Every structure is written in structure tokens, then in C-alpha cells.
Amino acid sequence: MFFNSPDALFQIGLSQQISALRSRLDQSAIEMVTERKSDTLAAVRGDNDLVLRSQAVIDTAQAKIARLNVLEGRYRTAGLALETIRELTGETARAAQSAGDIGTGVEADEFAATEARSALAGILSTLESRFGGRSLFGGTLGSGTVLEDVNTLLTEVTDAVAGMTSASDIEARLANVFAAGGL
């Protein structure tokens, strides 16, 4: 005959409760570490639409984050290029000023011209900066180029001002050269 004492029944029930509590504690620990519910349907009280809507919002946000990361990289690269251009311009101005301070002479003029030509080449090269295969400063869709090289620019400017004697005529010609569609 099989006899069950009240203490034995109590021990069996207590053992089952302890086992269930351990299982729930393990599940909660896993959910806390992974930040994922093991039963998502129970977590949203059976409203599966909430899960689907949340996932759609997350997917949309991730796509926007990816686009913003590309824009951030593009703007950072453009900012570095413009900073380089600013530095080149400042160095050229200082070189021209120091050449003027040295005195007027052929060597000072040649030095200033060489420095200006070198800086202009650096500026034009920097304006050809690309990010993700697209030009940052060339064309509306980033498919163009700014200029071929410094020699092309100098030839165009020299040809445009050839024979001009007054500053206003030279200024007007240069405005035409650098106007939209000029070079």
C-alpha cells in the first residue's frame, strides 16, 4: 500500500515550485543579458501588430542612420578639404607678404609667383576630393571635375586678359572667365 504523508506532499509541491522559480530566474537572466524576450507574444500581451509596427520603425530608423552616416562622412571630408584650402590660402598670403617685405626684385616676384602657383595647384587638387566615388565639389551630382589642372586655369586666365591695360577691363574679363560656363 502506498501512503502519502502530508509532509511528503508538501515537499513534492515545494520542490516543484523551486524548480519552476529556478527556470523563470534563468529565463529572466537570459532576457536581461540579451535584452530580448524569449516569448515576445506574451511580452506584448498577444498584440502581434505592436511587434510588427515596432520592427518597421526600427528598420526605418536603421536606414536613416545609414544615410546620416554617409552624409556625416561626406561633410567631414568636405570640411577637411576646405580646411586644407584655407591653410593653403593663408600660407600663400604670408609668402606673398614676406616676398613684398623683402623688397621688389625679380627673385622676390618669382618666389611669390612660384608659391602662388603651387598653392593654386594644391587648392585645385583638393577641390577634386571624392567620397564614396563621388566628387564633393564637382558638378551637381558629384560626377564632374572642378578643373583639369592649374596650367589649364592659368592658360585660360592669361588668354582672357592678354592685351588688357586697365584694371577694370581685366576685372571684367576675369568675371566672364569665372562666370557660370566660363571655364
N, C-alpha and C. Protein backbone atom coordinates (compact mmCIF):
# COMPACT_ATOMS: atom_id res chain seq x y z
N MET A 1 0.80 -1.16 0.00
CA MET A 1 0.00 0.00 0.00
C MET A 1 0.87 1.25 0.00
N PHE A 2 0.41 2.20 -0.73
CA PHE A 2 1.17 3.41 -0.87
C PHE A 2 0.56 4.48 0.02
N PHE A 3 1.36 4.98 0.93
CA PHE A 3 0.88 6.01 1.86
C PHE A 3 1.59 7.32 1.58
N ASN A 4 0.84 8.35 1.52
CA ASN A 4 1.42 9.68 1.38
C ASN A 4 1.15 10.46 2.63
N SER A 5 2.20 10.96 3.17
CA SER A 5 2.01 11.78 4.36
C SER A 5 1.84 13.22 3.93
N PRO A 6 1.22 14.04 4.74
CA PRO A 6 1.08 15.45 4.39
C PRO A 6 2.44 16.12 4.19
N ASP A 7 3.44 15.70 4.94
CA ASP A 7 4.77 16.30 4.77
C ASP A 7 5.38 15.95 3.42
N ALA A 8 5.15 14.75 2.95
CA ALA A 8 5.69 14.32 1.66
C ALA A 8 5.02 15.10 0.53
N LEU A 9 3.70 15.30 0.63
CA LEU A 9 3.01 16.08 -0.40
C LEU A 9 3.49 17.52 -0.40
N PHE A 10 3.72 18.04 0.78
CA PHE A 10 4.22 19.41 0.88
C PHE A 10 5.62 19.51 0.26
N GLN A 11 6.47 18.54 0.52
CA GLN A 11 7.84 18.54 -0.02
C GLN A 11 7.82 18.45 -1.55
N ILE A 12 6.92 17.62 -2.09
CA ILE A 12 6.82 17.48 -3.54
C ILE A 12 6.37 18.81 -4.16
N GLY A 13 5.36 19.44 -3.59
CA GLY A 13 4.86 20.72 -4.09
C GLY A 13 5.93 21.81 -3.99
N LEU A 14 6.64 21.83 -2.88
CA LEU A 14 7.70 22.82 -2.67
C LEU A 14 8.82 22.61 -3.68
N SER A 15 9.18 21.38 -3.95
CA SER A 15 10.24 21.05 -4.90
C SER A 15 9.83 21.51 -6.30
N GLN A 16 8.57 21.31 -6.67
CA GLN A 16 8.09 21.75 -7.98
C GLN A 16 8.11 23.28 -8.10
N GLN A 17 7.73 23.96 -7.02
CA GLN A 17 7.75 25.43 -7.04
C GLN A 17 9.19 25.96 -7.16
N ILE A 18 10.10 25.34 -6.44
CA ILE A 18 11.51 25.76 -6.50
C ILE A 18 12.05 25.54 -7.91
N SER A 19 11.72 24.43 -8.53
CA SER A 19 12.17 24.14 -9.89
C SER A 19 11.59 25.16 -10.87
N ALA A 20 10.31 25.51 -10.73
CA ALA A 20 9.69 26.50 -11.61
C ALA A 20 10.31 27.88 -11.41
N LEU A 21 10.57 28.24 -10.16
CA LEU A 21 11.20 29.53 -9.88
C LEU A 21 12.62 29.61 -10.46
N ARG A 22 13.38 28.51 -10.37
CA ARG A 22 14.72 28.49 -10.95
C ARG A 22 14.65 28.65 -12.47
N SER A 23 13.71 27.98 -13.08
CA SER A 23 13.54 28.08 -14.53
C SER A 23 13.20 29.52 -14.93
N ARG A 24 12.27 30.16 -14.21
CA ARG A 24 11.90 31.54 -14.51
C ARG A 24 13.08 32.49 -14.27
N LEU A 25 13.86 32.22 -13.22
CA LEU A 25 15.03 33.06 -12.92
C LEU A 25 16.07 32.93 -14.03
N ASP A 26 16.31 31.71 -14.51
CA ASP A 26 17.25 31.52 -15.61
C ASP A 26 16.77 32.25 -16.87
N GLN A 27 15.47 32.13 -17.16
CA GLN A 27 14.90 32.78 -18.33
C GLN A 27 15.02 34.31 -18.19
N SER A 28 14.74 34.84 -17.02
CA SER A 28 14.84 36.28 -16.79
C SER A 28 16.28 36.76 -16.92
N ALA A 29 17.22 35.97 -16.43
CA ALA A 29 18.64 36.34 -16.54
C ALA A 29 19.06 36.40 -18.00
N ILE A 30 18.63 35.43 -18.80
CA ILE A 30 18.96 35.42 -20.23
C ILE A 30 18.34 36.62 -20.92
N GLU A 31 17.09 36.92 -20.61
CA GLU A 31 16.41 38.07 -21.21
C GLU A 31 17.10 39.38 -20.83
N MET A 32 17.56 39.46 -19.60
CA MET A 32 18.21 40.69 -19.15
C MET A 32 19.55 40.88 -19.87
N VAL A 33 20.31 39.81 -20.03
CA VAL A 33 21.61 39.92 -20.67
C VAL A 33 21.48 40.17 -22.17
N THR A 34 20.57 39.46 -22.84
CA THR A 34 20.43 39.59 -24.29
C THR A 34 19.50 40.72 -24.69
N GLU A 35 18.75 41.27 -23.73
CA GLU A 35 17.77 42.32 -23.97
C GLU A 35 16.69 41.87 -24.96
N ARG A 36 16.41 40.57 -24.98
CA ARG A 36 15.37 40.02 -25.85
C ARG A 36 14.46 39.13 -25.01
N LYS A 37 13.18 39.29 -25.22
CA LYS A 37 12.20 38.44 -24.54
C LYS A 37 12.18 37.09 -25.23
N SER A 38 12.09 36.03 -24.43
CA SER A 38 12.02 34.70 -25.03
C SER A 38 10.64 34.44 -25.62
N ASP A 39 9.62 35.06 -25.06
CA ASP A 39 8.27 34.93 -25.59
C ASP A 39 7.75 36.34 -25.89
N THR A 40 8.02 36.80 -27.12
CA THR A 40 7.65 38.17 -27.47
C THR A 40 6.14 38.37 -27.50
N LEU A 41 5.40 37.34 -27.87
CA LEU A 41 3.95 37.46 -27.92
C LEU A 41 3.38 37.68 -26.53
N ALA A 42 3.93 36.98 -25.55
CA ALA A 42 3.48 37.19 -24.17
C ALA A 42 3.91 38.56 -23.66
N ALA A 43 5.06 39.03 -24.12
CA ALA A 43 5.56 40.33 -23.66
C ALA A 43 4.68 41.47 -24.13
N VAL A 44 4.02 41.31 -25.28
CA VAL A 44 3.14 42.36 -25.78
C VAL A 44 1.67 42.00 -25.56
N ARG A 45 1.45 41.02 -24.70
CA ARG A 45 0.10 40.57 -24.31
C ARG A 45 -0.73 40.15 -25.52
N GLY A 46 -0.10 39.46 -26.45
CA GLY A 46 -0.81 38.91 -27.59
C GLY A 46 -1.03 39.86 -28.75
N ASP A 47 -0.58 41.13 -28.64
CA ASP A 47 -0.76 42.10 -29.71
C ASP A 47 0.44 42.02 -30.67
N ASN A 48 0.34 41.14 -31.66
CA ASN A 48 1.43 40.93 -32.60
C ASN A 48 1.64 42.13 -33.50
N ASP A 49 0.60 42.93 -33.72
CA ASP A 49 0.74 44.14 -34.53
C ASP A 49 1.74 45.11 -33.92
N LEU A 50 1.76 45.17 -32.60
CA LEU A 50 2.71 46.04 -31.91
C LEU A 50 4.15 45.63 -32.23
N VAL A 51 4.41 44.33 -32.26
CA VAL A 51 5.75 43.84 -32.58
C VAL A 51 6.10 44.19 -34.02
N LEU A 52 5.16 43.98 -34.93
CA LEU A 52 5.42 44.27 -36.34
C LEU A 52 5.63 45.76 -36.58
N ARG A 53 4.82 46.59 -35.94
CA ARG A 53 4.99 48.04 -36.09
C ARG A 53 6.33 48.49 -35.52
N SER A 54 6.68 47.93 -34.38
CA SER A 54 7.96 48.30 -33.76
C SER A 54 9.13 47.91 -34.65
N GLN A 55 9.05 46.72 -35.25
CA GLN A 55 10.13 46.28 -36.14
C GLN A 55 10.21 47.17 -37.37
N ALA A 56 9.07 47.61 -37.89
CA ALA A 56 9.07 48.51 -39.06
C ALA A 56 9.72 49.84 -38.71
N VAL A 57 9.43 50.36 -37.51
CA VAL A 57 10.04 51.62 -37.08
C VAL A 57 11.54 51.45 -36.92
N ILE A 58 11.97 50.33 -36.37
CA ILE A 58 13.40 50.07 -36.19
C ILE A 58 14.10 49.97 -37.55
N ASP A 59 13.47 49.27 -38.50
CA ASP A 59 14.07 49.14 -39.84
C ASP A 59 14.19 50.50 -40.52
N THR A 60 13.16 51.33 -40.40
CA THR A 60 13.19 52.67 -40.98
C THR A 60 14.29 53.51 -40.34
N ALA A 61 14.40 53.41 -39.02
CA ALA A 61 15.43 54.18 -38.31
C ALA A 61 16.82 53.73 -38.72
N GLN A 62 17.03 52.44 -38.90
CA GLN A 62 18.35 51.95 -39.29
C GLN A 62 18.72 52.44 -40.69
N ALA A 63 17.74 52.50 -41.60
CA ALA A 63 18.02 53.02 -42.94
C ALA A 63 18.40 54.50 -42.86
N LYS A 64 17.70 55.25 -42.02
CA LYS A 64 18.01 56.68 -41.88
C LYS A 64 19.37 56.88 -41.23
N ILE A 65 19.70 56.04 -40.28
CA ILE A 65 21.02 56.12 -39.63
C ILE A 65 22.12 55.86 -40.65
N ALA A 66 21.92 54.89 -41.52
CA ALA A 66 22.92 54.59 -42.56
C ALA A 66 23.11 55.79 -43.48
N ARG A 67 22.00 56.42 -43.89
CA ARG A 67 22.09 57.61 -44.76
C ARG A 67 22.80 58.75 -44.03
N LEU A 68 22.48 58.94 -42.75
CA LEU A 68 23.12 60.01 -41.99
C LEU A 68 24.61 59.75 -41.81
N ASN A 69 25.00 58.49 -41.67
CA ASN A 69 26.42 58.16 -41.56
C ASN A 69 27.16 58.51 -42.85
N VAL A 70 26.53 58.25 -44.00
CA VAL A 70 27.14 58.61 -45.28
C VAL A 70 27.27 60.13 -45.39
N LEU A 71 26.20 60.84 -45.03
CA LEU A 71 26.26 62.31 -45.09
C LEU A 71 27.31 62.86 -44.13
N GLU A 72 27.40 62.27 -42.94
CA GLU A 72 28.41 62.73 -41.99
C GLU A 72 29.81 62.55 -42.56
N GLY A 73 30.07 61.41 -43.18
CA GLY A 73 31.38 61.18 -43.79
C GLY A 73 31.65 62.16 -44.91
N ARG A 74 30.62 62.41 -45.72
CA ARG A 74 30.78 63.35 -46.85
C ARG A 74 31.08 64.75 -46.32
N TYR A 75 30.32 65.20 -45.33
CA TYR A 75 30.54 66.54 -44.78
C TYR A 75 31.87 66.64 -44.06
N ARG A 76 32.26 65.59 -43.37
CA ARG A 76 33.56 65.61 -42.68
C ARG A 76 34.69 65.73 -43.71
N THR A 77 34.60 64.96 -44.80
CA THR A 77 35.63 65.01 -45.84
C THR A 77 35.65 66.38 -46.51
N ALA A 78 34.47 66.93 -46.79
CA ALA A 78 34.40 68.27 -47.40
C ALA A 78 34.98 69.31 -46.44
N GLY A 79 34.69 69.19 -45.16
CA GLY A 79 35.23 70.12 -44.17
C GLY A 79 36.75 70.07 -44.11
N LEU A 80 37.31 68.86 -44.16
CA LEU A 80 38.77 68.72 -44.16
C LEU A 80 39.37 69.33 -45.42
N ALA A 81 38.70 69.14 -46.55
CA ALA A 81 39.19 69.72 -47.81
C ALA A 81 39.18 71.24 -47.73
N LEU A 82 38.09 71.80 -47.22
CA LEU A 82 38.01 73.26 -47.11
C LEU A 82 39.02 73.80 -46.11
N GLU A 83 39.28 73.06 -45.06
CA GLU A 83 40.32 73.47 -44.10
C GLU A 83 41.69 73.48 -44.77
N THR A 84 41.96 72.48 -45.59
CA THR A 84 43.23 72.43 -46.33
C THR A 84 43.34 73.63 -47.27
N ILE A 85 42.26 73.97 -47.95
CA ILE A 85 42.25 75.13 -48.85
C ILE A 85 42.50 76.41 -48.07
N ARG A 86 41.88 76.54 -46.91
CA ARG A 86 42.09 77.72 -46.07
C ARG A 86 43.55 77.84 -45.66
N GLU A 87 44.15 76.73 -45.27
CA GLU A 87 45.56 76.75 -44.87
C GLU A 87 46.46 77.12 -46.05
N LEU A 88 46.18 76.54 -47.22
CA LEU A 88 46.99 76.87 -48.40
C LEU A 88 46.87 78.34 -48.75
N THR A 89 45.67 78.89 -48.66
CA THR A 89 45.45 80.30 -48.97
C THR A 89 46.21 81.18 -47.98
N GLY A 90 46.15 80.83 -46.70
CA GLY A 90 46.86 81.61 -45.68
C GLY A 90 48.37 81.57 -45.87
N GLU A 91 48.89 80.38 -46.19
CA GLU A 91 50.33 80.25 -46.42
C GLU A 91 50.76 81.06 -47.64
N THR A 92 49.95 81.06 -48.67
CA THR A 92 50.27 81.83 -49.88
C THR A 92 50.26 83.32 -49.58
N ALA A 93 49.28 83.78 -48.82
CA ALA A 93 49.21 85.20 -48.47
C ALA A 93 50.44 85.61 -47.66
N ARG A 94 50.84 84.74 -46.70
CA ARG A 94 52.03 85.05 -45.90
C ARG A 94 53.30 85.08 -46.77
N ALA A 95 53.39 84.13 -47.72
CA ALA A 95 54.56 84.10 -48.60
C ALA A 95 54.60 85.33 -49.49
N ALA A 96 53.45 85.73 -50.00
CA ALA A 96 53.40 86.93 -50.86
C ALA A 96 53.75 88.17 -50.05
N GLN A 97 53.27 88.24 -48.82
CA GLN A 97 53.58 89.40 -47.98
C GLN A 97 55.06 89.44 -47.65
N SER A 98 55.62 88.28 -47.30
CA SER A 98 57.05 88.28 -46.98
C SER A 98 57.89 88.58 -48.21
N ALA A 99 57.45 88.16 -49.39
CA ALA A 99 58.17 88.50 -50.63
C ALA A 99 58.11 90.00 -50.87
N GLY A 100 56.97 90.60 -50.55
CA GLY A 100 56.85 92.06 -50.69
C GLY A 100 57.70 92.79 -49.67
N ASP A 101 57.83 92.20 -48.47
CA ASP A 101 58.63 92.83 -47.42
C ASP A 101 60.12 92.76 -47.73
N ILE A 102 60.54 91.70 -48.43
CA ILE A 102 61.95 91.54 -48.77
C ILE A 102 62.40 92.68 -49.66
N GLY A 103 61.54 93.08 -50.52
CA GLY A 103 61.87 94.17 -51.45
C GLY A 103 61.38 93.80 -52.83
N THR A 104 61.36 94.77 -53.66
CA THR A 104 60.93 94.48 -55.02
C THR A 104 62.14 94.05 -55.81
N GLY A 105 61.96 92.97 -56.45
CA GLY A 105 63.05 92.43 -57.25
C GLY A 105 62.56 91.20 -57.98
N VAL A 106 63.35 90.76 -58.91
CA VAL A 106 62.96 89.62 -59.73
C VAL A 106 62.83 88.37 -58.88
N GLU A 107 63.80 88.15 -57.94
CA GLU A 107 63.76 86.94 -57.13
C GLU A 107 62.54 86.91 -56.22
N ALA A 108 62.19 88.04 -55.62
CA ALA A 108 61.03 88.10 -54.74
C ALA A 108 59.75 87.86 -55.53
N ASP A 109 59.67 88.45 -56.73
CA ASP A 109 58.48 88.24 -57.57
C ASP A 109 58.37 86.79 -58.02
N GLU A 110 59.51 86.19 -58.40
CA GLU A 110 59.49 84.79 -58.83
C GLU A 110 59.11 83.88 -57.67
N PHE A 111 59.64 84.20 -56.49
CA PHE A 111 59.30 83.40 -55.31
C PHE A 111 57.80 83.47 -55.02
N ALA A 112 57.24 84.66 -55.05
CA ALA A 112 55.80 84.83 -54.78
C ALA A 112 54.97 84.13 -55.85
N ALA A 113 55.38 84.23 -57.11
CA ALA A 113 54.64 83.58 -58.20
C ALA A 113 54.70 82.05 -58.06
N THR A 114 55.87 81.54 -57.71
CA THR A 114 56.01 80.09 -57.53
C THR A 114 55.15 79.59 -56.38
N GLU A 115 55.17 80.32 -55.29
CA GLU A 115 54.34 79.95 -54.13
C GLU A 115 52.85 80.00 -54.48
N ALA A 116 52.44 81.03 -55.20
CA ALA A 116 51.03 81.17 -55.60
C ALA A 116 50.62 80.05 -56.55
N ARG A 117 51.48 79.73 -57.50
CA ARG A 117 51.18 78.65 -58.45
C ARG A 117 51.09 77.31 -57.72
N SER A 118 51.99 77.08 -56.80
CA SER A 118 51.98 75.84 -56.02
C SER A 118 50.72 75.73 -55.16
N ALA A 119 50.36 76.84 -54.51
CA ALA A 119 49.15 76.84 -53.68
C ALA A 119 47.91 76.64 -54.53
N LEU A 120 47.87 77.28 -55.70
CA LEU A 120 46.72 77.13 -56.59
C LEU A 120 46.59 75.68 -57.06
N ALA A 121 47.71 75.05 -57.36
CA ALA A 121 47.68 73.63 -57.74
C ALA A 121 47.16 72.78 -56.59
N GLY A 122 47.60 73.09 -55.36
CA GLY A 122 47.12 72.36 -54.20
C GLY A 122 45.63 72.56 -53.96
N ILE A 123 45.17 73.79 -54.17
CA ILE A 123 43.74 74.10 -53.99
C ILE A 123 42.91 73.35 -55.01
N LEU A 124 43.32 73.40 -56.27
CA LEU A 124 42.56 72.70 -57.32
C LEU A 124 42.57 71.19 -57.09
N SER A 125 43.70 70.67 -56.64
CA SER A 125 43.78 69.24 -56.33
C SER A 125 42.84 68.89 -55.17
N THR A 126 42.80 69.73 -54.17
CA THR A 126 41.92 69.49 -53.02
C THR A 126 40.46 69.59 -53.42
N LEU A 127 40.13 70.47 -54.34
CA LEU A 127 38.75 70.59 -54.80
C LEU A 127 38.28 69.36 -55.56
N GLU A 128 39.20 68.50 -55.95
CA GLU A 128 38.83 67.24 -56.62
C GLU A 128 38.57 66.13 -55.60
N SER A 129 38.44 66.45 -54.32
CA SER A 129 38.20 65.45 -53.28
C SER A 129 36.95 64.65 -53.59
N ARG A 130 37.03 63.36 -53.27
CA ARG A 130 35.92 62.45 -53.52
C ARG A 130 35.56 61.71 -52.23
N PHE A 131 34.30 61.33 -52.15
CA PHE A 131 33.83 60.50 -51.04
C PHE A 131 32.85 59.49 -51.62
N GLY A 132 33.13 58.24 -51.42
CA GLY A 132 32.23 57.21 -51.94
C GLY A 132 32.16 57.21 -53.45
N GLY A 133 33.25 57.58 -54.12
CA GLY A 133 33.28 57.59 -55.57
C GLY A 133 32.65 58.82 -56.21
N ARG A 134 32.18 59.75 -55.39
CA ARG A 134 31.54 60.96 -55.93
C ARG A 134 32.38 62.18 -55.58
N SER A 135 32.49 63.08 -56.54
CA SER A 135 33.22 64.32 -56.32
C SER A 135 32.43 65.20 -55.36
N LEU A 136 33.12 65.79 -54.38
CA LEU A 136 32.43 66.64 -53.40
C LEU A 136 32.13 68.03 -53.95
N PHE A 137 32.96 68.53 -54.86
CA PHE A 137 32.81 69.90 -55.33
C PHE A 137 32.61 70.01 -56.83
N GLY A 138 32.54 68.89 -57.55
CA GLY A 138 32.46 68.93 -59.00
C GLY A 138 31.13 68.47 -59.54
N GLY A 139 30.32 69.38 -59.95
CA GLY A 139 29.05 69.02 -60.57
C GLY A 139 27.93 68.86 -59.57
N THR A 140 26.71 68.88 -60.08
CA THR A 140 25.54 68.81 -59.20
C THR A 140 25.35 67.43 -58.61
N LEU A 141 25.68 66.38 -59.33
CA LEU A 141 25.51 65.02 -58.82
C LEU A 141 26.84 64.39 -58.43
N GLY A 142 27.87 65.20 -58.34
CA GLY A 142 29.17 64.68 -57.93
C GLY A 142 29.86 63.86 -58.99
N SER A 143 29.49 64.08 -60.25
CA SER A 143 30.10 63.29 -61.32
C SER A 143 31.15 64.06 -62.10
N GLY A 144 31.21 65.36 -61.93
CA GLY A 144 32.12 66.19 -62.71
C GLY A 144 33.45 66.41 -62.02
N THR A 145 34.24 67.26 -62.65
CA THR A 145 35.51 67.67 -62.07
C THR A 145 35.51 69.18 -61.96
N VAL A 146 36.32 69.69 -61.06
CA VAL A 146 36.40 71.13 -60.86
C VAL A 146 37.17 71.75 -62.02
N LEU A 147 38.41 71.36 -62.20
CA LEU A 147 39.26 71.81 -63.31
C LEU A 147 40.25 70.72 -63.64
N GLU A 148 40.76 70.79 -64.84
CA GLU A 148 41.74 69.79 -65.25
C GLU A 148 43.00 69.89 -64.38
N ASP A 149 43.63 71.05 -64.41
CA ASP A 149 44.83 71.29 -63.61
C ASP A 149 45.11 72.78 -63.57
N VAL A 150 46.13 73.15 -62.85
CA VAL A 150 46.46 74.56 -62.67
C VAL A 150 46.92 75.20 -63.97
N ASN A 151 47.61 74.46 -64.81
CA ASN A 151 48.09 75.02 -66.08
C ASN A 151 46.93 75.40 -67.00
N THR A 152 45.87 74.59 -67.00
CA THR A 152 44.70 74.91 -67.81
C THR A 152 44.08 76.22 -67.34
N LEU A 153 43.94 76.37 -66.03
CA LEU A 153 43.38 77.59 -65.47
C LEU A 153 44.24 78.80 -65.82
N LEU A 154 45.54 78.68 -65.62
CA LEU A 154 46.43 79.81 -65.88
C LEU A 154 46.45 80.17 -67.37
N THR A 155 46.37 79.19 -68.24
CA THR A 155 46.32 79.47 -69.67
C THR A 155 45.04 80.22 -70.02
N GLU A 156 43.91 79.77 -69.48
CA GLU A 156 42.62 80.44 -69.75
C GLU A 156 42.65 81.89 -69.25
N VAL A 157 43.18 82.10 -68.05
CA VAL A 157 43.23 83.45 -67.48
C VAL A 157 44.18 84.32 -68.28
N THR A 158 45.34 83.80 -68.63
CA THR A 158 46.32 84.56 -69.41
C THR A 158 45.75 84.96 -70.76
N ASP A 159 45.09 84.00 -71.41
CA ASP A 159 44.49 84.31 -72.72
C ASP A 159 43.38 85.35 -72.58
N ALA A 160 42.62 85.27 -71.49
CA ALA A 160 41.49 86.19 -71.31
C ALA A 160 41.95 87.62 -71.08
N VAL A 161 43.06 87.82 -70.39
CA VAL A 161 43.50 89.18 -70.06
C VAL A 161 44.60 89.69 -70.98
N ALA A 162 44.96 88.92 -71.99
CA ALA A 162 46.01 89.35 -72.91
C ALA A 162 45.58 90.65 -73.61
N GLY A 163 46.44 91.62 -73.58
CA GLY A 163 46.19 92.88 -74.25
C GLY A 163 45.39 93.88 -73.42
N MET A 164 44.89 93.50 -72.29
CA MET A 164 44.13 94.41 -71.43
C MET A 164 45.11 95.32 -70.70
N THR A 165 44.74 96.59 -70.57
CA THR A 165 45.64 97.54 -69.91
C THR A 165 45.06 98.13 -68.63
N SER A 166 43.75 98.23 -68.55
CA SER A 166 43.17 98.84 -67.34
C SER A 166 42.68 97.74 -66.39
N ALA A 167 42.70 98.09 -65.12
CA ALA A 167 42.27 97.14 -64.09
C ALA A 167 40.80 96.78 -64.25
N SER A 168 39.97 97.74 -64.63
CA SER A 168 38.54 97.46 -64.78
C SER A 168 38.29 96.50 -65.95
N ASP A 169 39.05 96.62 -67.04
CA ASP A 169 38.91 95.70 -68.17
C ASP A 169 39.34 94.28 -67.77
N ILE A 170 40.46 94.20 -67.05
CA ILE A 170 40.95 92.89 -66.58
C ILE A 170 39.94 92.26 -65.63
N GLU A 171 39.38 93.07 -64.73
CA GLU A 171 38.39 92.57 -63.78
C GLU A 171 37.15 92.06 -64.51
N ALA A 172 36.69 92.78 -65.52
CA ALA A 172 35.51 92.36 -66.29
C ALA A 172 35.78 91.06 -67.03
N ARG A 173 36.96 90.94 -67.64
CA ARG A 173 37.32 89.70 -68.35
C ARG A 173 37.39 88.52 -67.39
N LEU A 174 38.01 88.73 -66.22
CA LEU A 174 38.11 87.64 -65.24
C LEU A 174 36.73 87.24 -64.72
N ALA A 175 35.84 88.21 -64.58
CA ALA A 175 34.47 87.89 -64.16
C ALA A 175 33.80 87.01 -65.20
N ASN A 176 34.06 87.28 -66.48
CA ASN A 176 33.50 86.43 -67.55
C ASN A 176 34.11 85.02 -67.53
N VAL A 177 35.41 84.95 -67.26
CA VAL A 177 36.07 83.65 -67.23
C VAL A 177 35.52 82.79 -66.10
N PHE A 178 35.29 83.40 -64.94
CA PHE A 178 34.85 82.62 -63.78
C PHE A 178 33.34 82.58 -63.62
N ALA A 179 32.60 83.19 -64.56
CA ALA A 179 31.14 83.13 -64.52
C ALA A 179 30.70 81.71 -64.88
N ALA A 180 29.45 81.41 -64.62
CA ALA A 180 28.91 80.08 -64.94
C ALA A 180 29.12 79.80 -66.42
N GLY A 181 29.73 78.69 -66.71
CA GLY A 181 30.01 78.31 -68.10
C GLY A 181 31.24 78.97 -68.66
N GLY A 182 31.97 79.74 -67.87
CA GLY A 182 33.15 80.46 -68.36
C GLY A 182 34.31 79.55 -68.65
N LEU A 183 34.73 78.79 -67.71
CA LEU A 183 35.82 77.85 -67.94
C LEU A 183 35.20 76.57 -68.32
